[in-house]
mmCIF file with all atom_site columns, C-alpha atoms and ligand atoms in Angstrom:
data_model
loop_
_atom_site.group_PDB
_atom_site.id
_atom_site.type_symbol
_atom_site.label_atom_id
_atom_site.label_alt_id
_atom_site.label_comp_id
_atom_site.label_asym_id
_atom_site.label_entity_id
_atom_site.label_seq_id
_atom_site.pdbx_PDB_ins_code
_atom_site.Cartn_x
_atom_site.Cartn_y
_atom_site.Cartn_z
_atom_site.occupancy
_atom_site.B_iso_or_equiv
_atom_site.pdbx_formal_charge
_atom_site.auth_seq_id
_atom_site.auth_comp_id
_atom_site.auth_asym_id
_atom_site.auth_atom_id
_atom_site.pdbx_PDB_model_num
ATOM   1   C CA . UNK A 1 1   ? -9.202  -12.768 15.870 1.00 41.00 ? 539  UNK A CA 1
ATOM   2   C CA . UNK A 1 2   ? -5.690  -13.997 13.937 1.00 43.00 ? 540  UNK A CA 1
ATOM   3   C CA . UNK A 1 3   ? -5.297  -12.515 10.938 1.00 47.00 ? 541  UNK A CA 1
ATOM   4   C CA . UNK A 1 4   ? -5.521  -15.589 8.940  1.00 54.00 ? 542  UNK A CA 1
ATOM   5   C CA . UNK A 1 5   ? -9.211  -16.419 10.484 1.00 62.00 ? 543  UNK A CA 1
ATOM   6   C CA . UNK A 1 6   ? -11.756 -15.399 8.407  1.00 66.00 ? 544  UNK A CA 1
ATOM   7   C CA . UNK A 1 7   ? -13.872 -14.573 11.233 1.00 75.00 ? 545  UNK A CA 1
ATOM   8   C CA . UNK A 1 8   ? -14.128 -10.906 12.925 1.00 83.00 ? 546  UNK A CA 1
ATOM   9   C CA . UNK A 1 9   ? -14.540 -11.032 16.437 1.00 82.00 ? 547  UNK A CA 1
ATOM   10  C CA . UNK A 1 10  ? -17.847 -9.715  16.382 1.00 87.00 ? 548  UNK A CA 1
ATOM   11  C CA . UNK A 1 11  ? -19.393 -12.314 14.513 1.00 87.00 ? 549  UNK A CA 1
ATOM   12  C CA . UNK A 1 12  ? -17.352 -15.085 16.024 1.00 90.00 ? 550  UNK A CA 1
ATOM   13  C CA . UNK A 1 13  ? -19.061 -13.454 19.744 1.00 92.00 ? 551  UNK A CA 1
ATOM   14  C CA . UNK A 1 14  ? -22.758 -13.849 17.992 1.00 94.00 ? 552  UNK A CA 1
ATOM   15  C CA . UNK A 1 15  ? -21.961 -17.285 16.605 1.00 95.00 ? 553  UNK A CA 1
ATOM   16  C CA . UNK A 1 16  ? -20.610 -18.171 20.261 1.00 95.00 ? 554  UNK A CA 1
ATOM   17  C CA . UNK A 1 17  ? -23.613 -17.287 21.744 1.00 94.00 ? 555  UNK A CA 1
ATOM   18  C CA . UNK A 1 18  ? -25.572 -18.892 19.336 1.00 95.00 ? 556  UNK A CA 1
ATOM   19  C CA . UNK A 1 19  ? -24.243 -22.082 19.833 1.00 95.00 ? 557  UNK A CA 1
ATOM   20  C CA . UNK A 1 20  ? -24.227 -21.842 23.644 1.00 90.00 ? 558  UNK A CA 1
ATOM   21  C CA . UNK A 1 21  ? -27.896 -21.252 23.076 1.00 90.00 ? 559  UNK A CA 1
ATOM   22  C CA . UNK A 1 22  ? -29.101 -23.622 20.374 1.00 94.00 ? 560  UNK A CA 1
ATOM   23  C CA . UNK A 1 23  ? -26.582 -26.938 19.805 1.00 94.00 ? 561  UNK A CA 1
ATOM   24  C CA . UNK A 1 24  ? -27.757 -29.435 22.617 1.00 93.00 ? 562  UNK A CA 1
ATOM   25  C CA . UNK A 1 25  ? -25.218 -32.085 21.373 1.00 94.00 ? 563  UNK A CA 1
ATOM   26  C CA . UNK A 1 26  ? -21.848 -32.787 21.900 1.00 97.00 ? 564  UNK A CA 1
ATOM   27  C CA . UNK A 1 27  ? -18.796 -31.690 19.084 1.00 97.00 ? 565  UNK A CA 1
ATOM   28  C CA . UNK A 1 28  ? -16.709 -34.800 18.337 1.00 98.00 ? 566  UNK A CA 1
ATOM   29  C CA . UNK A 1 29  ? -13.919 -34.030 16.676 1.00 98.00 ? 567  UNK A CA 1
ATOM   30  C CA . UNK A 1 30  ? -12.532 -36.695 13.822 1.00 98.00 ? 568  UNK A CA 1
ATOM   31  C CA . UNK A 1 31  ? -9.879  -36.860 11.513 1.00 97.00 ? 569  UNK A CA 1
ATOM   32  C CA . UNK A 1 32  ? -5.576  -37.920 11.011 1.00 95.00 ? 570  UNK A CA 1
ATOM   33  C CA . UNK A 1 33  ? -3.628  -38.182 14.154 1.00 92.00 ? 571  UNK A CA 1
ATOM   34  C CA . UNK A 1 34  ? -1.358  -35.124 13.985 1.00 88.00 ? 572  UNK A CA 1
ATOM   35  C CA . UNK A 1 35  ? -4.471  -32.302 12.829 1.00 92.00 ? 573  UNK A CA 1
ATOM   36  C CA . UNK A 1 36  ? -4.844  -31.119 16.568 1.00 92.00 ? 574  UNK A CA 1
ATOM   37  C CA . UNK A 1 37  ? -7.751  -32.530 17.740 1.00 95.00 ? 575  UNK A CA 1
ATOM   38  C CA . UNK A 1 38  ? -6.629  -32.259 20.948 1.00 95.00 ? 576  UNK A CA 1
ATOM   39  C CA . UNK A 1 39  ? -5.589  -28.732 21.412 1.00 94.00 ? 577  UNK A CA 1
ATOM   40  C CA . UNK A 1 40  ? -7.992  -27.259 19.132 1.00 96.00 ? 578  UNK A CA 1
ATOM   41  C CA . UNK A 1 41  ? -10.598 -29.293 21.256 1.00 97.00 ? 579  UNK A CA 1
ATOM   42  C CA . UNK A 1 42  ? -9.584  -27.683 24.031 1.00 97.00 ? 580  UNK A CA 1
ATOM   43  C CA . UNK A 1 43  ? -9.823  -24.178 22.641 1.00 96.00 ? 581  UNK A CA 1
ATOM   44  C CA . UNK A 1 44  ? -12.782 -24.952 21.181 1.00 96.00 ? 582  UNK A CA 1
ATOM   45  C CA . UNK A 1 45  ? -14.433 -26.021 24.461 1.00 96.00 ? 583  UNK A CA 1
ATOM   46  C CA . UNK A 1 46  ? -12.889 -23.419 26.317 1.00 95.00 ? 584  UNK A CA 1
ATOM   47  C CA . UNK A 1 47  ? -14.987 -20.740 23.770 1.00 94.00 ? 585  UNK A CA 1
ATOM   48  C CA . UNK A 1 48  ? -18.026 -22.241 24.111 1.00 95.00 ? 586  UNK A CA 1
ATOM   49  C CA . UNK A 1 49  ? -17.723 -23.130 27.808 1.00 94.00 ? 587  UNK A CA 1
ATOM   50  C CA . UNK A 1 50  ? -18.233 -26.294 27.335 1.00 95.00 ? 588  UNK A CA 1
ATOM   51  C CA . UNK A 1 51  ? -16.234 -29.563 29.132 1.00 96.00 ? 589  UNK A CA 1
ATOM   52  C CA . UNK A 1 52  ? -13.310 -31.499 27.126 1.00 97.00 ? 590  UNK A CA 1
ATOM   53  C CA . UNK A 1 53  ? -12.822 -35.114 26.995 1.00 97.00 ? 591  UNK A CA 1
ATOM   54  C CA . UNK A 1 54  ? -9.861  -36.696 25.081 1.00 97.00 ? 592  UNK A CA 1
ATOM   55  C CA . UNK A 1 55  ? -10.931 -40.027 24.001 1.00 97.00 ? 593  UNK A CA 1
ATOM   56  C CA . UNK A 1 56  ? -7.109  -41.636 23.389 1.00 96.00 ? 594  UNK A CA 1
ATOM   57  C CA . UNK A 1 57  ? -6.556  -40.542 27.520 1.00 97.00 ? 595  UNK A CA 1
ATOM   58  C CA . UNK A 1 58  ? -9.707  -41.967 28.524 1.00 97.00 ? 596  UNK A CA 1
ATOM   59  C CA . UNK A 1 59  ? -9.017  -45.085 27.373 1.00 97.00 ? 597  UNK A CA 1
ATOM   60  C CA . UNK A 1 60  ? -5.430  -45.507 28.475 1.00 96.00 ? 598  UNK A CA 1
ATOM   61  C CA . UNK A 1 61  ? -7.190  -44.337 32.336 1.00 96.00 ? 599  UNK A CA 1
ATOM   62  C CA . UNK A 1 62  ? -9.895  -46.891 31.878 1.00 95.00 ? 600  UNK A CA 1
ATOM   63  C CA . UNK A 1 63  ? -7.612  -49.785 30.642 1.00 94.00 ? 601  UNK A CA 1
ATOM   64  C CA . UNK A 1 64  ? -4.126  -48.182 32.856 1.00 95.00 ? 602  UNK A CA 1
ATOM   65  C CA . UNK A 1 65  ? -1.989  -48.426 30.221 1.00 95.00 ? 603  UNK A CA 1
ATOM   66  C CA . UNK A 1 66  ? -0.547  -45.764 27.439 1.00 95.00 ? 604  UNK A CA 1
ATOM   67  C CA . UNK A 1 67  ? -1.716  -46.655 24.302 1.00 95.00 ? 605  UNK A CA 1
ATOM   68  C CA . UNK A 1 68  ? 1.250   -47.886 22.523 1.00 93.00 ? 606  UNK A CA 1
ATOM   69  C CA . UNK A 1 69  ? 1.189   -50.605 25.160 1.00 95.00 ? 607  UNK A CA 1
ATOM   70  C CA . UNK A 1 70  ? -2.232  -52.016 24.424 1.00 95.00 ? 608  UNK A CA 1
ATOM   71  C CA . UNK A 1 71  ? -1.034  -52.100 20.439 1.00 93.00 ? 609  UNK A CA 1
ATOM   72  C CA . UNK A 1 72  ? 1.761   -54.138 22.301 1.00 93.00 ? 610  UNK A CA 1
ATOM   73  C CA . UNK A 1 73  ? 0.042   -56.285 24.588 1.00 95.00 ? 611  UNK A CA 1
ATOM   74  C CA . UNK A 1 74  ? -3.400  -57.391 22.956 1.00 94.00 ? 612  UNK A CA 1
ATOM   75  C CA . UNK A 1 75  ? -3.215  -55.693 19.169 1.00 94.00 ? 613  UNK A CA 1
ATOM   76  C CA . UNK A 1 76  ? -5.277  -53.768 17.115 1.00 93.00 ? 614  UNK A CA 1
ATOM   77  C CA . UNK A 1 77  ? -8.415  -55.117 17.439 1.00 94.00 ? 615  UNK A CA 1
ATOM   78  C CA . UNK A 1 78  ? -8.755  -54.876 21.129 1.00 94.00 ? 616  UNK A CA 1
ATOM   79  C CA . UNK A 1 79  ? -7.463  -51.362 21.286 1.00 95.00 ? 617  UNK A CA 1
ATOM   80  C CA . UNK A 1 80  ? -10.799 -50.875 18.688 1.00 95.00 ? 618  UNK A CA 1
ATOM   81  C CA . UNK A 1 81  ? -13.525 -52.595 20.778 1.00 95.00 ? 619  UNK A CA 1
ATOM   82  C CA . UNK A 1 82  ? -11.717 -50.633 23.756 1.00 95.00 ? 620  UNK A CA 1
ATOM   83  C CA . UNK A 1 83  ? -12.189 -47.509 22.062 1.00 96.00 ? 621  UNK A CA 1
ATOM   84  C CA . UNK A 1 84  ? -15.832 -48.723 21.264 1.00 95.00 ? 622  UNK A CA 1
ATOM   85  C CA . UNK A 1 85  ? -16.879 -49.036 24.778 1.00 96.00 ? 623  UNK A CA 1
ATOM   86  C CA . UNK A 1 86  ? -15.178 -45.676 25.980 1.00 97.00 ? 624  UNK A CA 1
ATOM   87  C CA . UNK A 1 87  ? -16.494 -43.432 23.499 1.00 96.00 ? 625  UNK A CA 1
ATOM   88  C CA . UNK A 1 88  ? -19.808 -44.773 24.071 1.00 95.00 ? 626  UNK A CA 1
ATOM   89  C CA . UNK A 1 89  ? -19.807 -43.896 27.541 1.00 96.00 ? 627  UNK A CA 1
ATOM   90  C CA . UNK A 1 90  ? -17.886 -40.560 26.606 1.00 96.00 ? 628  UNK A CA 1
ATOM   91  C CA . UNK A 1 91  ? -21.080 -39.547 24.725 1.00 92.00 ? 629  UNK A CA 1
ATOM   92  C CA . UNK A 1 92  ? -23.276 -40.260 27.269 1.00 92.00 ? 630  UNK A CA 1
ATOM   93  C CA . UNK A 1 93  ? -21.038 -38.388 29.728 1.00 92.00 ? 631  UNK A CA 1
ATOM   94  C CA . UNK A 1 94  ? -20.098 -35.282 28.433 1.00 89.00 ? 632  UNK A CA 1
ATOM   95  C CA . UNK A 1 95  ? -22.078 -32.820 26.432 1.00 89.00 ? 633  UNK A CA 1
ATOM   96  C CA . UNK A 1 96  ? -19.020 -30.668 25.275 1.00 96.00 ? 634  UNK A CA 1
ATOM   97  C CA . UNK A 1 97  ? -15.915 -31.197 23.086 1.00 97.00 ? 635  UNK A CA 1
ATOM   98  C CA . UNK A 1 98  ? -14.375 -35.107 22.389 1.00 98.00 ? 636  UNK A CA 1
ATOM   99  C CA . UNK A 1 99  ? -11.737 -35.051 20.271 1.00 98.00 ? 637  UNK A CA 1
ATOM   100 C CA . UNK A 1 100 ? -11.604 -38.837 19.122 1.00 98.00 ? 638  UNK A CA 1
ATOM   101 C CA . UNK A 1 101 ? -8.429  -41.023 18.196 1.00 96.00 ? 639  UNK A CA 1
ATOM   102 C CA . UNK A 1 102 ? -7.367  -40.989 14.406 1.00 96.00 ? 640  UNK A CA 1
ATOM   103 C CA . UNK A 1 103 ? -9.233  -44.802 13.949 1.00 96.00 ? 641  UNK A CA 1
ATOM   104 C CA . UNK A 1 104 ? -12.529 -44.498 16.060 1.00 97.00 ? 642  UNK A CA 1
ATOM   105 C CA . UNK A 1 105 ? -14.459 -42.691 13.215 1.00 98.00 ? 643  UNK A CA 1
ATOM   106 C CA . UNK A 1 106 ? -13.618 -45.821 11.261 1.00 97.00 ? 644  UNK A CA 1
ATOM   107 C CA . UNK A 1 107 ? -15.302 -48.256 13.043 1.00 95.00 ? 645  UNK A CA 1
ATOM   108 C CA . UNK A 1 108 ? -18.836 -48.709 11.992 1.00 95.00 ? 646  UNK A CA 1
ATOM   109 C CA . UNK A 1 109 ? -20.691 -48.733 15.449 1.00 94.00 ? 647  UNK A CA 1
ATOM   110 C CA . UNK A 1 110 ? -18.594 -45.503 16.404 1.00 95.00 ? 648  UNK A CA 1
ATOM   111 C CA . UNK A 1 111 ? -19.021 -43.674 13.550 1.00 97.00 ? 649  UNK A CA 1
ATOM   112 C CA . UNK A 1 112 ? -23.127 -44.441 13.598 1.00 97.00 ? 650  UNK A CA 1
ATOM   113 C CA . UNK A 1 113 ? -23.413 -43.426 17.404 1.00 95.00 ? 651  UNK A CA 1
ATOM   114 C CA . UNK A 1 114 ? -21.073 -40.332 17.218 1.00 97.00 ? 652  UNK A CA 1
ATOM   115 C CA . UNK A 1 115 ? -23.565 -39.263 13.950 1.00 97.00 ? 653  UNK A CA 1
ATOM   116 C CA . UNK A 1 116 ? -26.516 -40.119 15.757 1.00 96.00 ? 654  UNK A CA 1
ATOM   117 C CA . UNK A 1 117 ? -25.469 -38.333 19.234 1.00 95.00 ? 655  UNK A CA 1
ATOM   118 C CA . UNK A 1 118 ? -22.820 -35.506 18.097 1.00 96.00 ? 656  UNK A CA 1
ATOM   119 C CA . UNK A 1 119 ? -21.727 -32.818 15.523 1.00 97.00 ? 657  UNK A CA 1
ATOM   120 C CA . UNK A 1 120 ? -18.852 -34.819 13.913 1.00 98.00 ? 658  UNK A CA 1
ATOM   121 C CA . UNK A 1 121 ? -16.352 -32.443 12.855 1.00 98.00 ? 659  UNK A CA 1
ATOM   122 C CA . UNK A 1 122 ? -13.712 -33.407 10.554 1.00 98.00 ? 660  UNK A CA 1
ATOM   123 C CA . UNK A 1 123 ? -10.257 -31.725 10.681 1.00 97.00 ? 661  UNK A CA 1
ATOM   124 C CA . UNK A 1 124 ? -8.530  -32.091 7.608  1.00 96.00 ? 662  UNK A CA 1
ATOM   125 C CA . UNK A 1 125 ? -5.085  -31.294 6.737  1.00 93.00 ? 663  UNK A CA 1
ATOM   126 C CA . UNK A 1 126 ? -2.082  -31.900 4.461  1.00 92.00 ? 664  UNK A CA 1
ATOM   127 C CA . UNK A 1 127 ? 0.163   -34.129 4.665  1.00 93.00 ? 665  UNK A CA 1
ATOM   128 C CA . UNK A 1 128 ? 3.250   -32.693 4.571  1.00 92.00 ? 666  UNK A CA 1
ATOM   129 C CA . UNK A 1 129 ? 1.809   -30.427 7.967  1.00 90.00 ? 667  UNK A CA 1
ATOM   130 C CA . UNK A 1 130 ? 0.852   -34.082 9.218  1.00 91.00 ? 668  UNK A CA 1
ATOM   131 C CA . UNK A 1 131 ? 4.546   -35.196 8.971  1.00 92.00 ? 669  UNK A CA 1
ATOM   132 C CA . UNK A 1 132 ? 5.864   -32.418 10.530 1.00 89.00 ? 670  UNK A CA 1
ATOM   133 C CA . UNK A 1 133 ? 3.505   -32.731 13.283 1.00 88.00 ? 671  UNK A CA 1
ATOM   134 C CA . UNK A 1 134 ? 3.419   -36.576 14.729 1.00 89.00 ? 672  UNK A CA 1
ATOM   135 C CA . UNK A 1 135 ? 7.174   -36.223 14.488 1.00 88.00 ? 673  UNK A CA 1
ATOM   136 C CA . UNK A 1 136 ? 7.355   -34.564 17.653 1.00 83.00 ? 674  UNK A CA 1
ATOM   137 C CA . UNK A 1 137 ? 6.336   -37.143 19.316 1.00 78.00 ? 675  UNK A CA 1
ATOM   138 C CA . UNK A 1 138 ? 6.656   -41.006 19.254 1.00 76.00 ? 676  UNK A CA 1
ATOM   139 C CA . UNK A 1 139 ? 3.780   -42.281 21.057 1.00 79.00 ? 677  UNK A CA 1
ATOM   140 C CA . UNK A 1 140 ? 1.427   -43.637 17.701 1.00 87.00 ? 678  UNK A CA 1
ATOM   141 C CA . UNK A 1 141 ? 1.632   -47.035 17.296 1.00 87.00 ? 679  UNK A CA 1
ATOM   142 C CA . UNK A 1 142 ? 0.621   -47.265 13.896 1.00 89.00 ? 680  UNK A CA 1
ATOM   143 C CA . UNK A 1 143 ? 3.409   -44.948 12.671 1.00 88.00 ? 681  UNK A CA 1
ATOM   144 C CA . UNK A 1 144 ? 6.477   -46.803 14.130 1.00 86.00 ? 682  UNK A CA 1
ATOM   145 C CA . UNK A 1 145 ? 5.566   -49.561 11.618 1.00 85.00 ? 683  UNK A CA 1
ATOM   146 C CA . UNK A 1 146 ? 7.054   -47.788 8.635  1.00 90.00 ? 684  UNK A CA 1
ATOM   147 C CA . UNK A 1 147 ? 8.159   -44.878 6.625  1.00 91.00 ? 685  UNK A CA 1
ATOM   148 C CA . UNK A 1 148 ? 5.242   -42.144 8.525  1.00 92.00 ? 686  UNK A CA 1
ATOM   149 C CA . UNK A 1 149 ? 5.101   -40.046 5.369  1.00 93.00 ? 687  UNK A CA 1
ATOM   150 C CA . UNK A 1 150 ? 4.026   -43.347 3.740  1.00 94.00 ? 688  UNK A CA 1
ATOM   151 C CA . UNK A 1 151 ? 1.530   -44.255 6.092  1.00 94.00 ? 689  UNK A CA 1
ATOM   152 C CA . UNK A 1 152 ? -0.324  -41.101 6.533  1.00 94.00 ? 690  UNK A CA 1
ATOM   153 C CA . UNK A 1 153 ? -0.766  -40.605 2.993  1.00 96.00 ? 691  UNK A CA 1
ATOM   154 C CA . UNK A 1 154 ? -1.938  -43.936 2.883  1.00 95.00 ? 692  UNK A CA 1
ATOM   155 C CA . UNK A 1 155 ? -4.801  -43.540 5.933  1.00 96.00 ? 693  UNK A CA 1
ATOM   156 C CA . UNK A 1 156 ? -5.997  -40.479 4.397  1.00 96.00 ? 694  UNK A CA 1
ATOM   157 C CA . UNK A 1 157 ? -6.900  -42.420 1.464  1.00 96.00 ? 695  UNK A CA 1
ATOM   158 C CA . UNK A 1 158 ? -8.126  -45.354 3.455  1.00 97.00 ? 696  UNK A CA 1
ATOM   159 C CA . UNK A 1 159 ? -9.988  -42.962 5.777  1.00 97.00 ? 697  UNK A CA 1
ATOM   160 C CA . UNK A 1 160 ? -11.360 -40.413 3.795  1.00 97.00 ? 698  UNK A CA 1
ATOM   161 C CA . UNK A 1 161 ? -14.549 -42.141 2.942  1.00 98.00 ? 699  UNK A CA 1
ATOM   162 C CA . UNK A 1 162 ? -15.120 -42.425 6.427  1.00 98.00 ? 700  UNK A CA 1
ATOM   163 C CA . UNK A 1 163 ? -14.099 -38.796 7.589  1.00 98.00 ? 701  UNK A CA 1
ATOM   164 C CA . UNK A 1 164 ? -16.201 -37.241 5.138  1.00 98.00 ? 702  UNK A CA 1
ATOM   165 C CA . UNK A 1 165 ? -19.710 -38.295 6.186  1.00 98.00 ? 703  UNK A CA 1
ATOM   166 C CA . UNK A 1 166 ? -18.692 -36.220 8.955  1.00 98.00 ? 704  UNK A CA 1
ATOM   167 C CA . UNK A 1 167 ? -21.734 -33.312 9.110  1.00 98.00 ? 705  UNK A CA 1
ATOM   168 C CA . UNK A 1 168 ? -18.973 -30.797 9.028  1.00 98.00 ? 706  UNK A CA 1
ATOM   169 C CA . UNK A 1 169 ? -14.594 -30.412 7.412  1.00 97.00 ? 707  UNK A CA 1
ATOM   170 C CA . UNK A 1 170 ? -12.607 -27.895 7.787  1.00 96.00 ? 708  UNK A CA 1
ATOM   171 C CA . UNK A 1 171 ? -8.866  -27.428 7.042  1.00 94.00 ? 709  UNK A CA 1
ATOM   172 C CA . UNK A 1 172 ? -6.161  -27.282 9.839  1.00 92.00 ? 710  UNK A CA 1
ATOM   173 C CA . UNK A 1 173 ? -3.450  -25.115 8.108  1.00 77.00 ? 711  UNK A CA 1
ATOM   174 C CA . UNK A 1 174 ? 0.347   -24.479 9.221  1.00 75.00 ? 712  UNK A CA 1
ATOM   175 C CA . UNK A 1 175 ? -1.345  -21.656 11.386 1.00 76.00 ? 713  UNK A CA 1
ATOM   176 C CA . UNK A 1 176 ? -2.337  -21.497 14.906 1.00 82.00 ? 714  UNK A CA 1
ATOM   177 C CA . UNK A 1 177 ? -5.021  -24.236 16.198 1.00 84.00 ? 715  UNK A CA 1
ATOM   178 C CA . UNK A 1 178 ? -6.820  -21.099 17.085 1.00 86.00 ? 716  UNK A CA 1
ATOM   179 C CA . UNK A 1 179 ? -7.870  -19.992 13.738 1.00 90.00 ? 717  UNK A CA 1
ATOM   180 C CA . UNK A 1 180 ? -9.040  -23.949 13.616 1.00 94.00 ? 718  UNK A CA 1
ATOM   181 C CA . UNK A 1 181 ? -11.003 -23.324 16.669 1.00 95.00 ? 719  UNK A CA 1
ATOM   182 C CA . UNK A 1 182 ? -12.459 -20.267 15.143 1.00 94.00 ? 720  UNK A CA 1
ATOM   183 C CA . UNK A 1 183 ? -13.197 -22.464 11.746 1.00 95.00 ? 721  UNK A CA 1
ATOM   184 C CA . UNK A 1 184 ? -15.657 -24.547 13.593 1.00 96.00 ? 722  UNK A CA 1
ATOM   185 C CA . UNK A 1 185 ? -17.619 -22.172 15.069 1.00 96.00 ? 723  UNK A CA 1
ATOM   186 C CA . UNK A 1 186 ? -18.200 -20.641 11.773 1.00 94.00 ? 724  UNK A CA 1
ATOM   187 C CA . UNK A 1 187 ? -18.715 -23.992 10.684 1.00 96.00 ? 725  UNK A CA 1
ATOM   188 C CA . UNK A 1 188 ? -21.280 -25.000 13.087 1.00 96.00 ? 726  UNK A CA 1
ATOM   189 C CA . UNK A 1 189 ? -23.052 -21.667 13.106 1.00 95.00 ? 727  UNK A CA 1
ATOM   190 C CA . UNK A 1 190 ? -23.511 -22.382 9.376  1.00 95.00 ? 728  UNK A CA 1
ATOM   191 C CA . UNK A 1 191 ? -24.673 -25.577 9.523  1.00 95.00 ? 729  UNK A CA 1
ATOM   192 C CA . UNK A 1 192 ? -27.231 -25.285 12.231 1.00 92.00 ? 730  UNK A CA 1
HETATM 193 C C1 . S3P B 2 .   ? -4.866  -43.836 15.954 1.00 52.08 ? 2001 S3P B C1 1
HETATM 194 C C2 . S3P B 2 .   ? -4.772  -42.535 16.397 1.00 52.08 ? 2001 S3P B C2 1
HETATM 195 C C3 . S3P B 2 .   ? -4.347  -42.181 17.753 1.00 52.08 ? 2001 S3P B C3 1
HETATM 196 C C4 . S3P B 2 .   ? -4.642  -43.321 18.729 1.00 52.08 ? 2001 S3P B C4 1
HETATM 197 C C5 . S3P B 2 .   ? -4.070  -44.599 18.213 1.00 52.08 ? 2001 S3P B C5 1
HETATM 198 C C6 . S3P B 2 .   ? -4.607  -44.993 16.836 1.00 52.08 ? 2001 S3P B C6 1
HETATM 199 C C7 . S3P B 2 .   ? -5.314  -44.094 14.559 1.00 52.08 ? 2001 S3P B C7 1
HETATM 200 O O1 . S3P B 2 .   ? -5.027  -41.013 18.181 1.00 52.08 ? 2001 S3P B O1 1
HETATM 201 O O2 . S3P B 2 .   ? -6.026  -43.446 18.934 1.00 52.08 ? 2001 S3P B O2 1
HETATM 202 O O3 . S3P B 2 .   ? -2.684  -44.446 18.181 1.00 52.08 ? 2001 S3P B O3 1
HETATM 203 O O4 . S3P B 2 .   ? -5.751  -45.216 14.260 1.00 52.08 ? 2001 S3P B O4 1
HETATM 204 O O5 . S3P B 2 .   ? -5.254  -43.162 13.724 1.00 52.08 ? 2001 S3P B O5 1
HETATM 205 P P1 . S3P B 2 .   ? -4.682  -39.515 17.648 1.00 52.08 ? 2001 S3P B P1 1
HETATM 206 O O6 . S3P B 2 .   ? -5.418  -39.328 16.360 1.00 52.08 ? 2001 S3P B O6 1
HETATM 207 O O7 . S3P B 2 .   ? -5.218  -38.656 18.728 1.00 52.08 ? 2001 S3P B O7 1
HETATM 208 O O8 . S3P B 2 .   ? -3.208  -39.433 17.511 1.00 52.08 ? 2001 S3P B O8 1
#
């Protein structure tokens, strides 16, 4: 346990096991780019001993390209209906951890299958954290088109609606993705 989980290692063992035991669907993780899907997928899969799929390198493997090149090449829209088609198949696939790209939980026919099929867990998180984050790296399209500060304020006003039919949020903080990791379990231990 980190100090700032709320957790005890005890409980977070039982709650482990629990889900190890009972949960036979996969976690898909939704929310900003920048909250750490990725890495607190990873941890999270690693706890429950479950497999990890990232949905934003699937599809660049499936279409051979890095995604800032299909927003280049063939737009928007085709990344979506890319993105579509690959989580679909990641569902059927993989009965651990996806974290999903910032949009997919968006589109309508993702958002219905990953409710249907999955846990959707939405990681929320402050802006300002958000910021800081993405601007270690260049590689998101859709915040090279403008002031990123602007635009992330403006998706998570766009998006929320969508993110929050999510069965489960919880708050990414400036702490370690661990404590995140740790967040979800209690979360999903709760809710089942
Ligand atoms: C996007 C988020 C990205 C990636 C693409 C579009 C979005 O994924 O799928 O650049 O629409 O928010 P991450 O959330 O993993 O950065």
């Amino acid at each position: 346990m980190t100090e700032n989980s709320a957790i005890n290692d005890s409980d977070l063992e039982h709650a482990i096991t629990r889900i190890a035991r009972d949960l036979d669907k996969p976690i898909a993780l939704v929310g900003l780019m920048g909250v750490g899907k990725s890495t607190v997928g990873r941890r999270l899969a690693s706890l429950l001993d479950r497999d990890f799929v990232d949905a934003d390198d699937a599809i660049e493997e499936a279409a051979q390209r890095k995604i800032s090149e299909i927003f280049e090449e063939f737009g928007e829209e085709y990344f979506r209906a890319g993105e579509r088609r690959v989580i679909a198949r990641l569902m059927e696939e993989h009965s651990g951890v996806i974290a999903t790209g910032g949009g997919a939980f968006v589109d309508d026919d993702t958002r219905a299958l990953i409710l249907d099929q999955a846990v959707a867990v939405w990681i929320d998180c402050d802006i300002d954290t958000l910021v800081e984050r993405t601007s270690r790296r260049n590689t998101r399209p859709l915040l090279r088109t403008g002031d990123p500060k602007e635009i992330l304020t403006s998706l998570h006003e766009a998006r929320q609606p969508f993110y929050s039919q999510a069965q489960i949020r919880v708050e990414s903080r400036d702490g370690p993705h661990s404590d995140v990791a740790n967040d979800i379990i209690e979360a999903i231990d709760r809710w089942m």
